[in-house]
CSV table of C-alpha atoms in Angstrom, one decimal:
chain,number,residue,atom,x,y,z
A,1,UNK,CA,0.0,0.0,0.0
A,2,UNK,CA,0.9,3.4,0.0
A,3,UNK,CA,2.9,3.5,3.1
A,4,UNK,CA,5.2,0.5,2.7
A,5,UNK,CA,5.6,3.1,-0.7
A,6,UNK,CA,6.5,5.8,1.1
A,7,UNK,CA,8.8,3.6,3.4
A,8,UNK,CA,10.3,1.6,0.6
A,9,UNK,CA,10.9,4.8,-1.7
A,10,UNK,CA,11.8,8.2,1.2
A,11,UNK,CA,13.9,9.0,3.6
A,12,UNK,CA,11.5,8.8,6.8
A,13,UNK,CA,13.7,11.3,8.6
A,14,UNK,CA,12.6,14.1,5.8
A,15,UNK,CA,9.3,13.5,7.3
A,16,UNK,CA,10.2,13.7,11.4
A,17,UNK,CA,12.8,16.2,11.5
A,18,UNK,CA,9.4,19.1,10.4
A,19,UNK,CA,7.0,17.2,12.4
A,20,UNK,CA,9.5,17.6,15.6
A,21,UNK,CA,10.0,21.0,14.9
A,22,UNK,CA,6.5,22.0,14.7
A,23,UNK,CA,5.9,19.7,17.8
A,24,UNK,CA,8.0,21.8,19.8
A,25,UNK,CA,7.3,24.9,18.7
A,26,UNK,CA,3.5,24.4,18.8
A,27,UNK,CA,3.5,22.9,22.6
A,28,UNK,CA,2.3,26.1,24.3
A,29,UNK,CA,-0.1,27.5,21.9
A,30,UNK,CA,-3.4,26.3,22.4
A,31,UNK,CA,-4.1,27.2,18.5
A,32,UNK,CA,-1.7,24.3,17.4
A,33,UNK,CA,-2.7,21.6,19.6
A,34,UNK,CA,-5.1,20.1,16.3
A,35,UNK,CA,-1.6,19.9,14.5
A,36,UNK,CA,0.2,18.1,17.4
A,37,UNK,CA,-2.3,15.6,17.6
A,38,UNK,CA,-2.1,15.0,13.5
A,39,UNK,CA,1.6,14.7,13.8
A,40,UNK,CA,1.4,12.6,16.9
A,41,UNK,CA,-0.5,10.1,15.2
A,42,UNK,CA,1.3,9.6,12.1
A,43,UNK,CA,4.7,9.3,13.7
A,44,UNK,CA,2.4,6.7,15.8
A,45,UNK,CA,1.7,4.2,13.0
A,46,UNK,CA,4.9,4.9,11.5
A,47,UNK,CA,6.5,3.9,15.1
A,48,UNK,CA,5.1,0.6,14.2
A,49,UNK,CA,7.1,-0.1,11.2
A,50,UNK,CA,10.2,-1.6,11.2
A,51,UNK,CA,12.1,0.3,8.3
A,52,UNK,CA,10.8,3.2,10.1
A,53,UNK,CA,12.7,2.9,13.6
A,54,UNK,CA,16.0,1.6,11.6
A,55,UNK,CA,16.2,5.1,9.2
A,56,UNK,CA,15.9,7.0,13.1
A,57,UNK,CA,19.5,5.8,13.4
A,58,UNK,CA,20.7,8.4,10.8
A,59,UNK,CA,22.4,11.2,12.3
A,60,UNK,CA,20.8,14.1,13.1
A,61,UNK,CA,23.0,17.2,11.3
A,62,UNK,CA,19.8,19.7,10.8
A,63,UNK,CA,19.7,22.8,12.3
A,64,UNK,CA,16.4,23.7,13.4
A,65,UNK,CA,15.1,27.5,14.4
A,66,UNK,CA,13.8,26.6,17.6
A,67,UNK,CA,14.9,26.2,21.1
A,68,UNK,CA,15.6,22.3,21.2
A,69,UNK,CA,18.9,21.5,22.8
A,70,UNK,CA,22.3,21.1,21.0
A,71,UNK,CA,23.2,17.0,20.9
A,72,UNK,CA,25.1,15.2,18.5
A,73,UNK,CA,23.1,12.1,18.0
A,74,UNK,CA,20.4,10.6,15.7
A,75,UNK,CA,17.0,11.3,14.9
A,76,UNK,CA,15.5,9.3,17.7
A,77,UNK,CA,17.1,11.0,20.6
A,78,UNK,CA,15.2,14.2,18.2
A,79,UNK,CA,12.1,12.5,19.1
A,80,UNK,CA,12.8,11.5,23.0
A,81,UNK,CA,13.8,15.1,23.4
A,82,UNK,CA,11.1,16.7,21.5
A,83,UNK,CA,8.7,14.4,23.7
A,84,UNK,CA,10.3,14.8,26.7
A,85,UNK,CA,9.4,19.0,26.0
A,86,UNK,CA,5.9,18.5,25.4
A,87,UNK,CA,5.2,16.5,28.7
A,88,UNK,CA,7.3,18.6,30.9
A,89,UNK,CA,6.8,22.5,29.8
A,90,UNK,CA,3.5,22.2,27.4
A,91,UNK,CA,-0.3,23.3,27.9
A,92,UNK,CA,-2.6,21.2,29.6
A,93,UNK,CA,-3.9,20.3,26.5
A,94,UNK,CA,-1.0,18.1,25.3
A,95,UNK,CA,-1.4,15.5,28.4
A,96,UNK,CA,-3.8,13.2,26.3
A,97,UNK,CA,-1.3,12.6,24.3
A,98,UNK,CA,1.6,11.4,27.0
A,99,UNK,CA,0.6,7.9,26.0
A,100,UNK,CA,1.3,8.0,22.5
A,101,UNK,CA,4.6,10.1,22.7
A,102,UNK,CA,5.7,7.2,25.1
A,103,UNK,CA,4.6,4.6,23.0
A,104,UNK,CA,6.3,6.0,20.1
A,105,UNK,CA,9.6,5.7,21.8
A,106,UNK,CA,8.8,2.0,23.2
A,107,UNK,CA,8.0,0.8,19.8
A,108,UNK,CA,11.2,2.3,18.4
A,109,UNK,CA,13.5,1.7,21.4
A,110,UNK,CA,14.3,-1.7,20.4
A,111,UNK,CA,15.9,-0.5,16.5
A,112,UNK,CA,17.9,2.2,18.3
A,113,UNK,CA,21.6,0.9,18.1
A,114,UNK,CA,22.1,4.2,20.8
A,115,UNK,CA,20.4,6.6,22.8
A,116,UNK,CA,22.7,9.5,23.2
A,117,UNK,CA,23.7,11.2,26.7
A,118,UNK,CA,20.9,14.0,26.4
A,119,UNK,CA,18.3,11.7,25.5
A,120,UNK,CA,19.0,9.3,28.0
A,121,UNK,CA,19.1,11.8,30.6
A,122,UNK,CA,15.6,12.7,29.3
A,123,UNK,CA,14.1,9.1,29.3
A,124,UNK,CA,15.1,8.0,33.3
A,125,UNK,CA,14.0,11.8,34.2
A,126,UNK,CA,10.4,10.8,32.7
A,127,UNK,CA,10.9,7.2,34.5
A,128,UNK,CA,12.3,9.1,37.9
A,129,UNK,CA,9.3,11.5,37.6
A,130,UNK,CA,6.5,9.0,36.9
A,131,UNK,CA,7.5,6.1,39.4
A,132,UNK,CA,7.5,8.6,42.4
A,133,UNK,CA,4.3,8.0,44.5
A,134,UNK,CA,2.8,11.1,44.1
A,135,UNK,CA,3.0,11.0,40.6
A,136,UNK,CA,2.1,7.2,40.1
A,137,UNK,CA,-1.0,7.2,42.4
A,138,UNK,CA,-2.3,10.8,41.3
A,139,UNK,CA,-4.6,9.7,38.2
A,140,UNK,CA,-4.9,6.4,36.4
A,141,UNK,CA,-3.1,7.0,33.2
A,142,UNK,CA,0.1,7.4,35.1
A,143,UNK,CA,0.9,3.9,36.0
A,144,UNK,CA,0.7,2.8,31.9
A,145,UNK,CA,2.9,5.5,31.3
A,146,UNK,CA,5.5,4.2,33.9
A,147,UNK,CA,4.9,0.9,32.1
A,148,UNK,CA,6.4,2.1,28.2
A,149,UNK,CA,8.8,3.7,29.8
A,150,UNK,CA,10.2,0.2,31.7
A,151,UNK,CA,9.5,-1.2,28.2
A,152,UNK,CA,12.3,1.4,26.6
A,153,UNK,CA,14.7,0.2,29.0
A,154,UNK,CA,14.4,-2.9,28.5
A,155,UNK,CA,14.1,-2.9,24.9
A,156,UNK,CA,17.8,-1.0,25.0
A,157,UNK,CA,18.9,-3.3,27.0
A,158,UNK,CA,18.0,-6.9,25.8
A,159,UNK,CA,18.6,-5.5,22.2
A,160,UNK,CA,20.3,-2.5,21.7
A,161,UNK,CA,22.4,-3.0,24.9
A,162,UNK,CA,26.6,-2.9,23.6
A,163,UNK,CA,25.9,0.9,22.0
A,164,UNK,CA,23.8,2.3,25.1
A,165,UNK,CA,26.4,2.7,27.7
A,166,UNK,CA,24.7,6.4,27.8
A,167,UNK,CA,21.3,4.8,29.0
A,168,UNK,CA,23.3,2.3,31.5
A,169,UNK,CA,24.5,5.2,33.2
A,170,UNK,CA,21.7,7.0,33.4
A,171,UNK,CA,20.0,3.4,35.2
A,172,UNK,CA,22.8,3.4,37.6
A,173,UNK,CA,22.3,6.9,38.1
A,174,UNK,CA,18.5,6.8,39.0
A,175,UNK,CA,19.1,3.0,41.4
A,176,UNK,CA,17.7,4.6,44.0
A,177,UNK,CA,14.3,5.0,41.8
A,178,UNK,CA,14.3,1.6,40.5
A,179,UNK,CA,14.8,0.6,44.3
A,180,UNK,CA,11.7,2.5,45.3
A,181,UNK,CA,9.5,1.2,42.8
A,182,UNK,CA,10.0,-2.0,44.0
A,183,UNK,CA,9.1,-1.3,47.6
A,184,UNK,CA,6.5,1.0,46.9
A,185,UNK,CA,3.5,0.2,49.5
A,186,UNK,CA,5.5,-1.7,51.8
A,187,UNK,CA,6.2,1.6,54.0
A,188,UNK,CA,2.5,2.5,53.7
A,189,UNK,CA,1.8,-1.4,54.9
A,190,UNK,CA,3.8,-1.5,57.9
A,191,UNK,CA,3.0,1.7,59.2
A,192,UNK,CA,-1.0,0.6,58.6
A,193,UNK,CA,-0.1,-2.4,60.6
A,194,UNK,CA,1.7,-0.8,63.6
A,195,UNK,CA,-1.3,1.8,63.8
A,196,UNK,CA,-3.8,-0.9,63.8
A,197,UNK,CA,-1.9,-2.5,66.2
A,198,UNK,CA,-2.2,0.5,68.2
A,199,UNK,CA,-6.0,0.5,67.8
A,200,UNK,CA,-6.3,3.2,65.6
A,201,UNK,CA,-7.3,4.3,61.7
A,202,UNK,CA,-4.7,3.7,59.1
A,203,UNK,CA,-3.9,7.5,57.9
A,204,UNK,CA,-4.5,7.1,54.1
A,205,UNK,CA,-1.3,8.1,52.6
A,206,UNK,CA,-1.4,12.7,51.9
A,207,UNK,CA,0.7,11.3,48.5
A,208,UNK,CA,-2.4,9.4,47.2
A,209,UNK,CA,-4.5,13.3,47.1
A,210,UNK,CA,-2.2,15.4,45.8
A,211,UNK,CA,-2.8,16.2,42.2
A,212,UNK,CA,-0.8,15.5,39.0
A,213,UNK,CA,2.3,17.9,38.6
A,214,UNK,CA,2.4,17.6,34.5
A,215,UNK,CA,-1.5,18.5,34.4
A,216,UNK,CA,-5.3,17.9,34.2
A,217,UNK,CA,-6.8,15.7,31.2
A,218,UNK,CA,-9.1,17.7,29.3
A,219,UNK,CA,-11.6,16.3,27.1
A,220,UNK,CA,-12.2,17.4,23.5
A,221,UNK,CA,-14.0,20.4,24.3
A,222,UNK,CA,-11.4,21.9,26.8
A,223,UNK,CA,-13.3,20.8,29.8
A,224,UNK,CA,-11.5,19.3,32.7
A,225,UNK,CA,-12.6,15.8,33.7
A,226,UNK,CA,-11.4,15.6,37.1
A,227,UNK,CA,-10.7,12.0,36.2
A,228,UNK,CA,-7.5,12.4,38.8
A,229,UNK,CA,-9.8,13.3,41.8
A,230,UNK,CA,-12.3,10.6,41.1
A,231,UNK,CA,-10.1,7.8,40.5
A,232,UNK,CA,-8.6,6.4,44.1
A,233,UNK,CA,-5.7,3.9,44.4
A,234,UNK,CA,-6.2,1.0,46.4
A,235,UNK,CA,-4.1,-1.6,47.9
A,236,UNK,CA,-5.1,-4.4,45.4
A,237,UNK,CA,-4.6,-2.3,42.8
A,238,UNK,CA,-1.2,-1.6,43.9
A,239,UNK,CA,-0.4,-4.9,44.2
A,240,UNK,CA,-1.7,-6.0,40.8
A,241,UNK,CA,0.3,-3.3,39.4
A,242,UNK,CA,3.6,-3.9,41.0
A,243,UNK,CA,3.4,-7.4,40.0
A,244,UNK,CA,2.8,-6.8,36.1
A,245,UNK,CA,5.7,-4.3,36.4
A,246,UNK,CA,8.5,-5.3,33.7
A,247,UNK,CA,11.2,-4.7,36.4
A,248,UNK,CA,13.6,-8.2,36.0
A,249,UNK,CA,15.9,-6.6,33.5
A,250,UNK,CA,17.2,-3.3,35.2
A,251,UNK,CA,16.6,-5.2,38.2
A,252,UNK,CA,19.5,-7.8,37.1
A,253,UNK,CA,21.3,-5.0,35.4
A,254,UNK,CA,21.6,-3.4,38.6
A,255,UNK,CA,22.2,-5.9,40.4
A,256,UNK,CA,25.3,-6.9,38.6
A,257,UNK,CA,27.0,-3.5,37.6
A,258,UNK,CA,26.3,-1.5,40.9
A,259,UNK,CA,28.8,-3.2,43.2
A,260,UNK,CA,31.0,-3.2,40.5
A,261,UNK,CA,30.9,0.6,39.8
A,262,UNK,CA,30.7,1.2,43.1
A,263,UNK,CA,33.8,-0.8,43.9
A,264,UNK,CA,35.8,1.0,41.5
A,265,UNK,CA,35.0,4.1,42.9
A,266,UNK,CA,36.5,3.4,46.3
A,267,UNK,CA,39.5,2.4,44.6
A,268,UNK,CA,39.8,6.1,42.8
C-alpha cells in the first residue's frame, strides 16, 4: 500500500525532522494543539514499522530555528527530546497525548543501536518522575505511562544493549528510583499495621490526594474531567500493578553493575 511506498521509496527522517519541529514549537499554543495531535499520530503508526525505527539511526545534522537543545546524536534522541518538552513545559492540552509520545519511543527503542547522553538523561528523568508515589498514584493513566517507559529500557537493554552505555549510566544513576519502585507500598503497609496495632485508623497516605504535577486531562471540548480526583488507588490495585511491572531486567542490570561501579569508585 501506500505506506510500505512511502517507506520503501523516502527517507523517513525528511518527514520527522518538520513534524519535531512543529511539535515543539507548537506545545504552548493552544491554536496548534489540532496539528500536534495529527503529527502525533502519524509518527504513531509509523513507530510501528520496522524500516521506520531503523532510518531514526541516521544522524541528526539539521539545524532547526527553535529552542531544542544542542546534541550530537540521531533522529531518535530528536524525538525523546522533542517528547520529553511536550510532557514537561506544554499546555494542559498536550497530556492526552503522554501515551502515545511514550509509545512511540517503546516501539522504536528496540531498532535504536544508541540513545545519546541527552536523550538518556531525558528518558530515566520521565521514569524518575513518573515512578515517584505522588505522581504514580495521582490519576490512572500514570501507571501505563511508567509501564512504556520500563519497556524502553528494557528494549535497550536486551537488544540494543553494547551501543547504550549512555542509558546504562543514566540506570545506575536513578538506582535509588528503581529501588523504590520496588518497595513502593510496603512503608504505607507496615505503618498501617503498627497503627492498627495500636488500635487506631490507618492514615490514608497525603501522596495518594495530591494532584498530578504535568496537568489535568481535558476532554475534546477543553473541559477538565477531574478523572484524577475521582479515581482512588487502592491496595489491590497496587499490588496487581507492581506485579505486572517489567522490572527483572534493570533489576539484574543493577544488580550486577552497581557493586562493581561502586567498587571501582573506592579504589579512585
Amino acid at each position: 500500500g501506500f505506506l510500505a511506498y512511502i517507506l520503501r521509496a523516502h527517507d523517513m527522517c525528511q518527514l520527522v525532522v518538520p513534524m519535531a519541529y512543529f511539535m515543539f514549537e507548537g506545545r504552548k499554543d493552544p491554536s496548534k494543539v489540532g496539528l500536534l495531535h495529527i503529527c502525533t499520530f502519524l509518527l504513531l503508526l509509523l513507530s510501528g514499522e520496522r524500516n521506520f525505527a531503523i532510518s531514526l539511526n541516521a544522524p541528526f545534522v539539521t539545524k532547526l530555528p527553535a529552542d531544542i537543545p544542542k546534541f550530537e546524536g540521531n533522529h531518535a534522541d530528536l524525538l525523546v527530546i522533542t517528547f520529553s518538552a511536550l510532557m514537561t513545559d506544554s499546555q494542559p492540552k498536550v497530556e492526552p497525548l503522554f501515551d502515545c509520545f511514550l509509545t512511540i519511543i517503546a516501539n522504536v527503542s528496540s531498532y535504536v543501536k544508541s540513545f545519546s547522553m541527552p536523550a538518556s538523561k531525558k528518558i530515566l528523568n520521565l521514569f524518575s518522575h513518573f515512578c515517584k508515589p505522588h505522581t504514580l498514584m495521582a490519576s490512572e493513566p500514570a501507571h501505563r505511562r511508567l509501564v512504556f517507559l520500563l519497556e524502553t529500557i528494557n528494549n535497550c537493554l536486551q537488544y540494543q544493549y553494547e551501543g547504550n552505555a549512555s542509558l546504562i549510566y543514566q540506570i545506575i544513576s536513578k538506582k535509588d528510583s528503581f529501588s523504590g519502585l520496588s518497595k513502593l507500598g510496603e512503608e504505607e503497609s507496615s505503618q498501617s499495621s503498627q497503627e492498627s496495632r495500636e488500635g487506631e485508623q490507618p492514615v490514608q497516605s497525603a501522596e495518594s490526594t495530591i494532584a498530578p504535577v504535568l496537568g489535568t486531562t481535558e476532554n475534546s471540548d477543553g473541559n477538565d474531567t477531574s478523572s484524577s480526583a475521582e479515581w482512588k488507588p487502592t491496595k489491590a490495585w497496587l499490588q496487581q500493578f507492581k506485579a505486572q511491572l517489567p522490572l527483572e531486567t534493570s533489576q539484574r542490570l543493577l544488580q550486577h553493575l552497581v557493586p562493581h561501579v561502586e567498587a571501582f569508585c573506592s579504589a579512585q
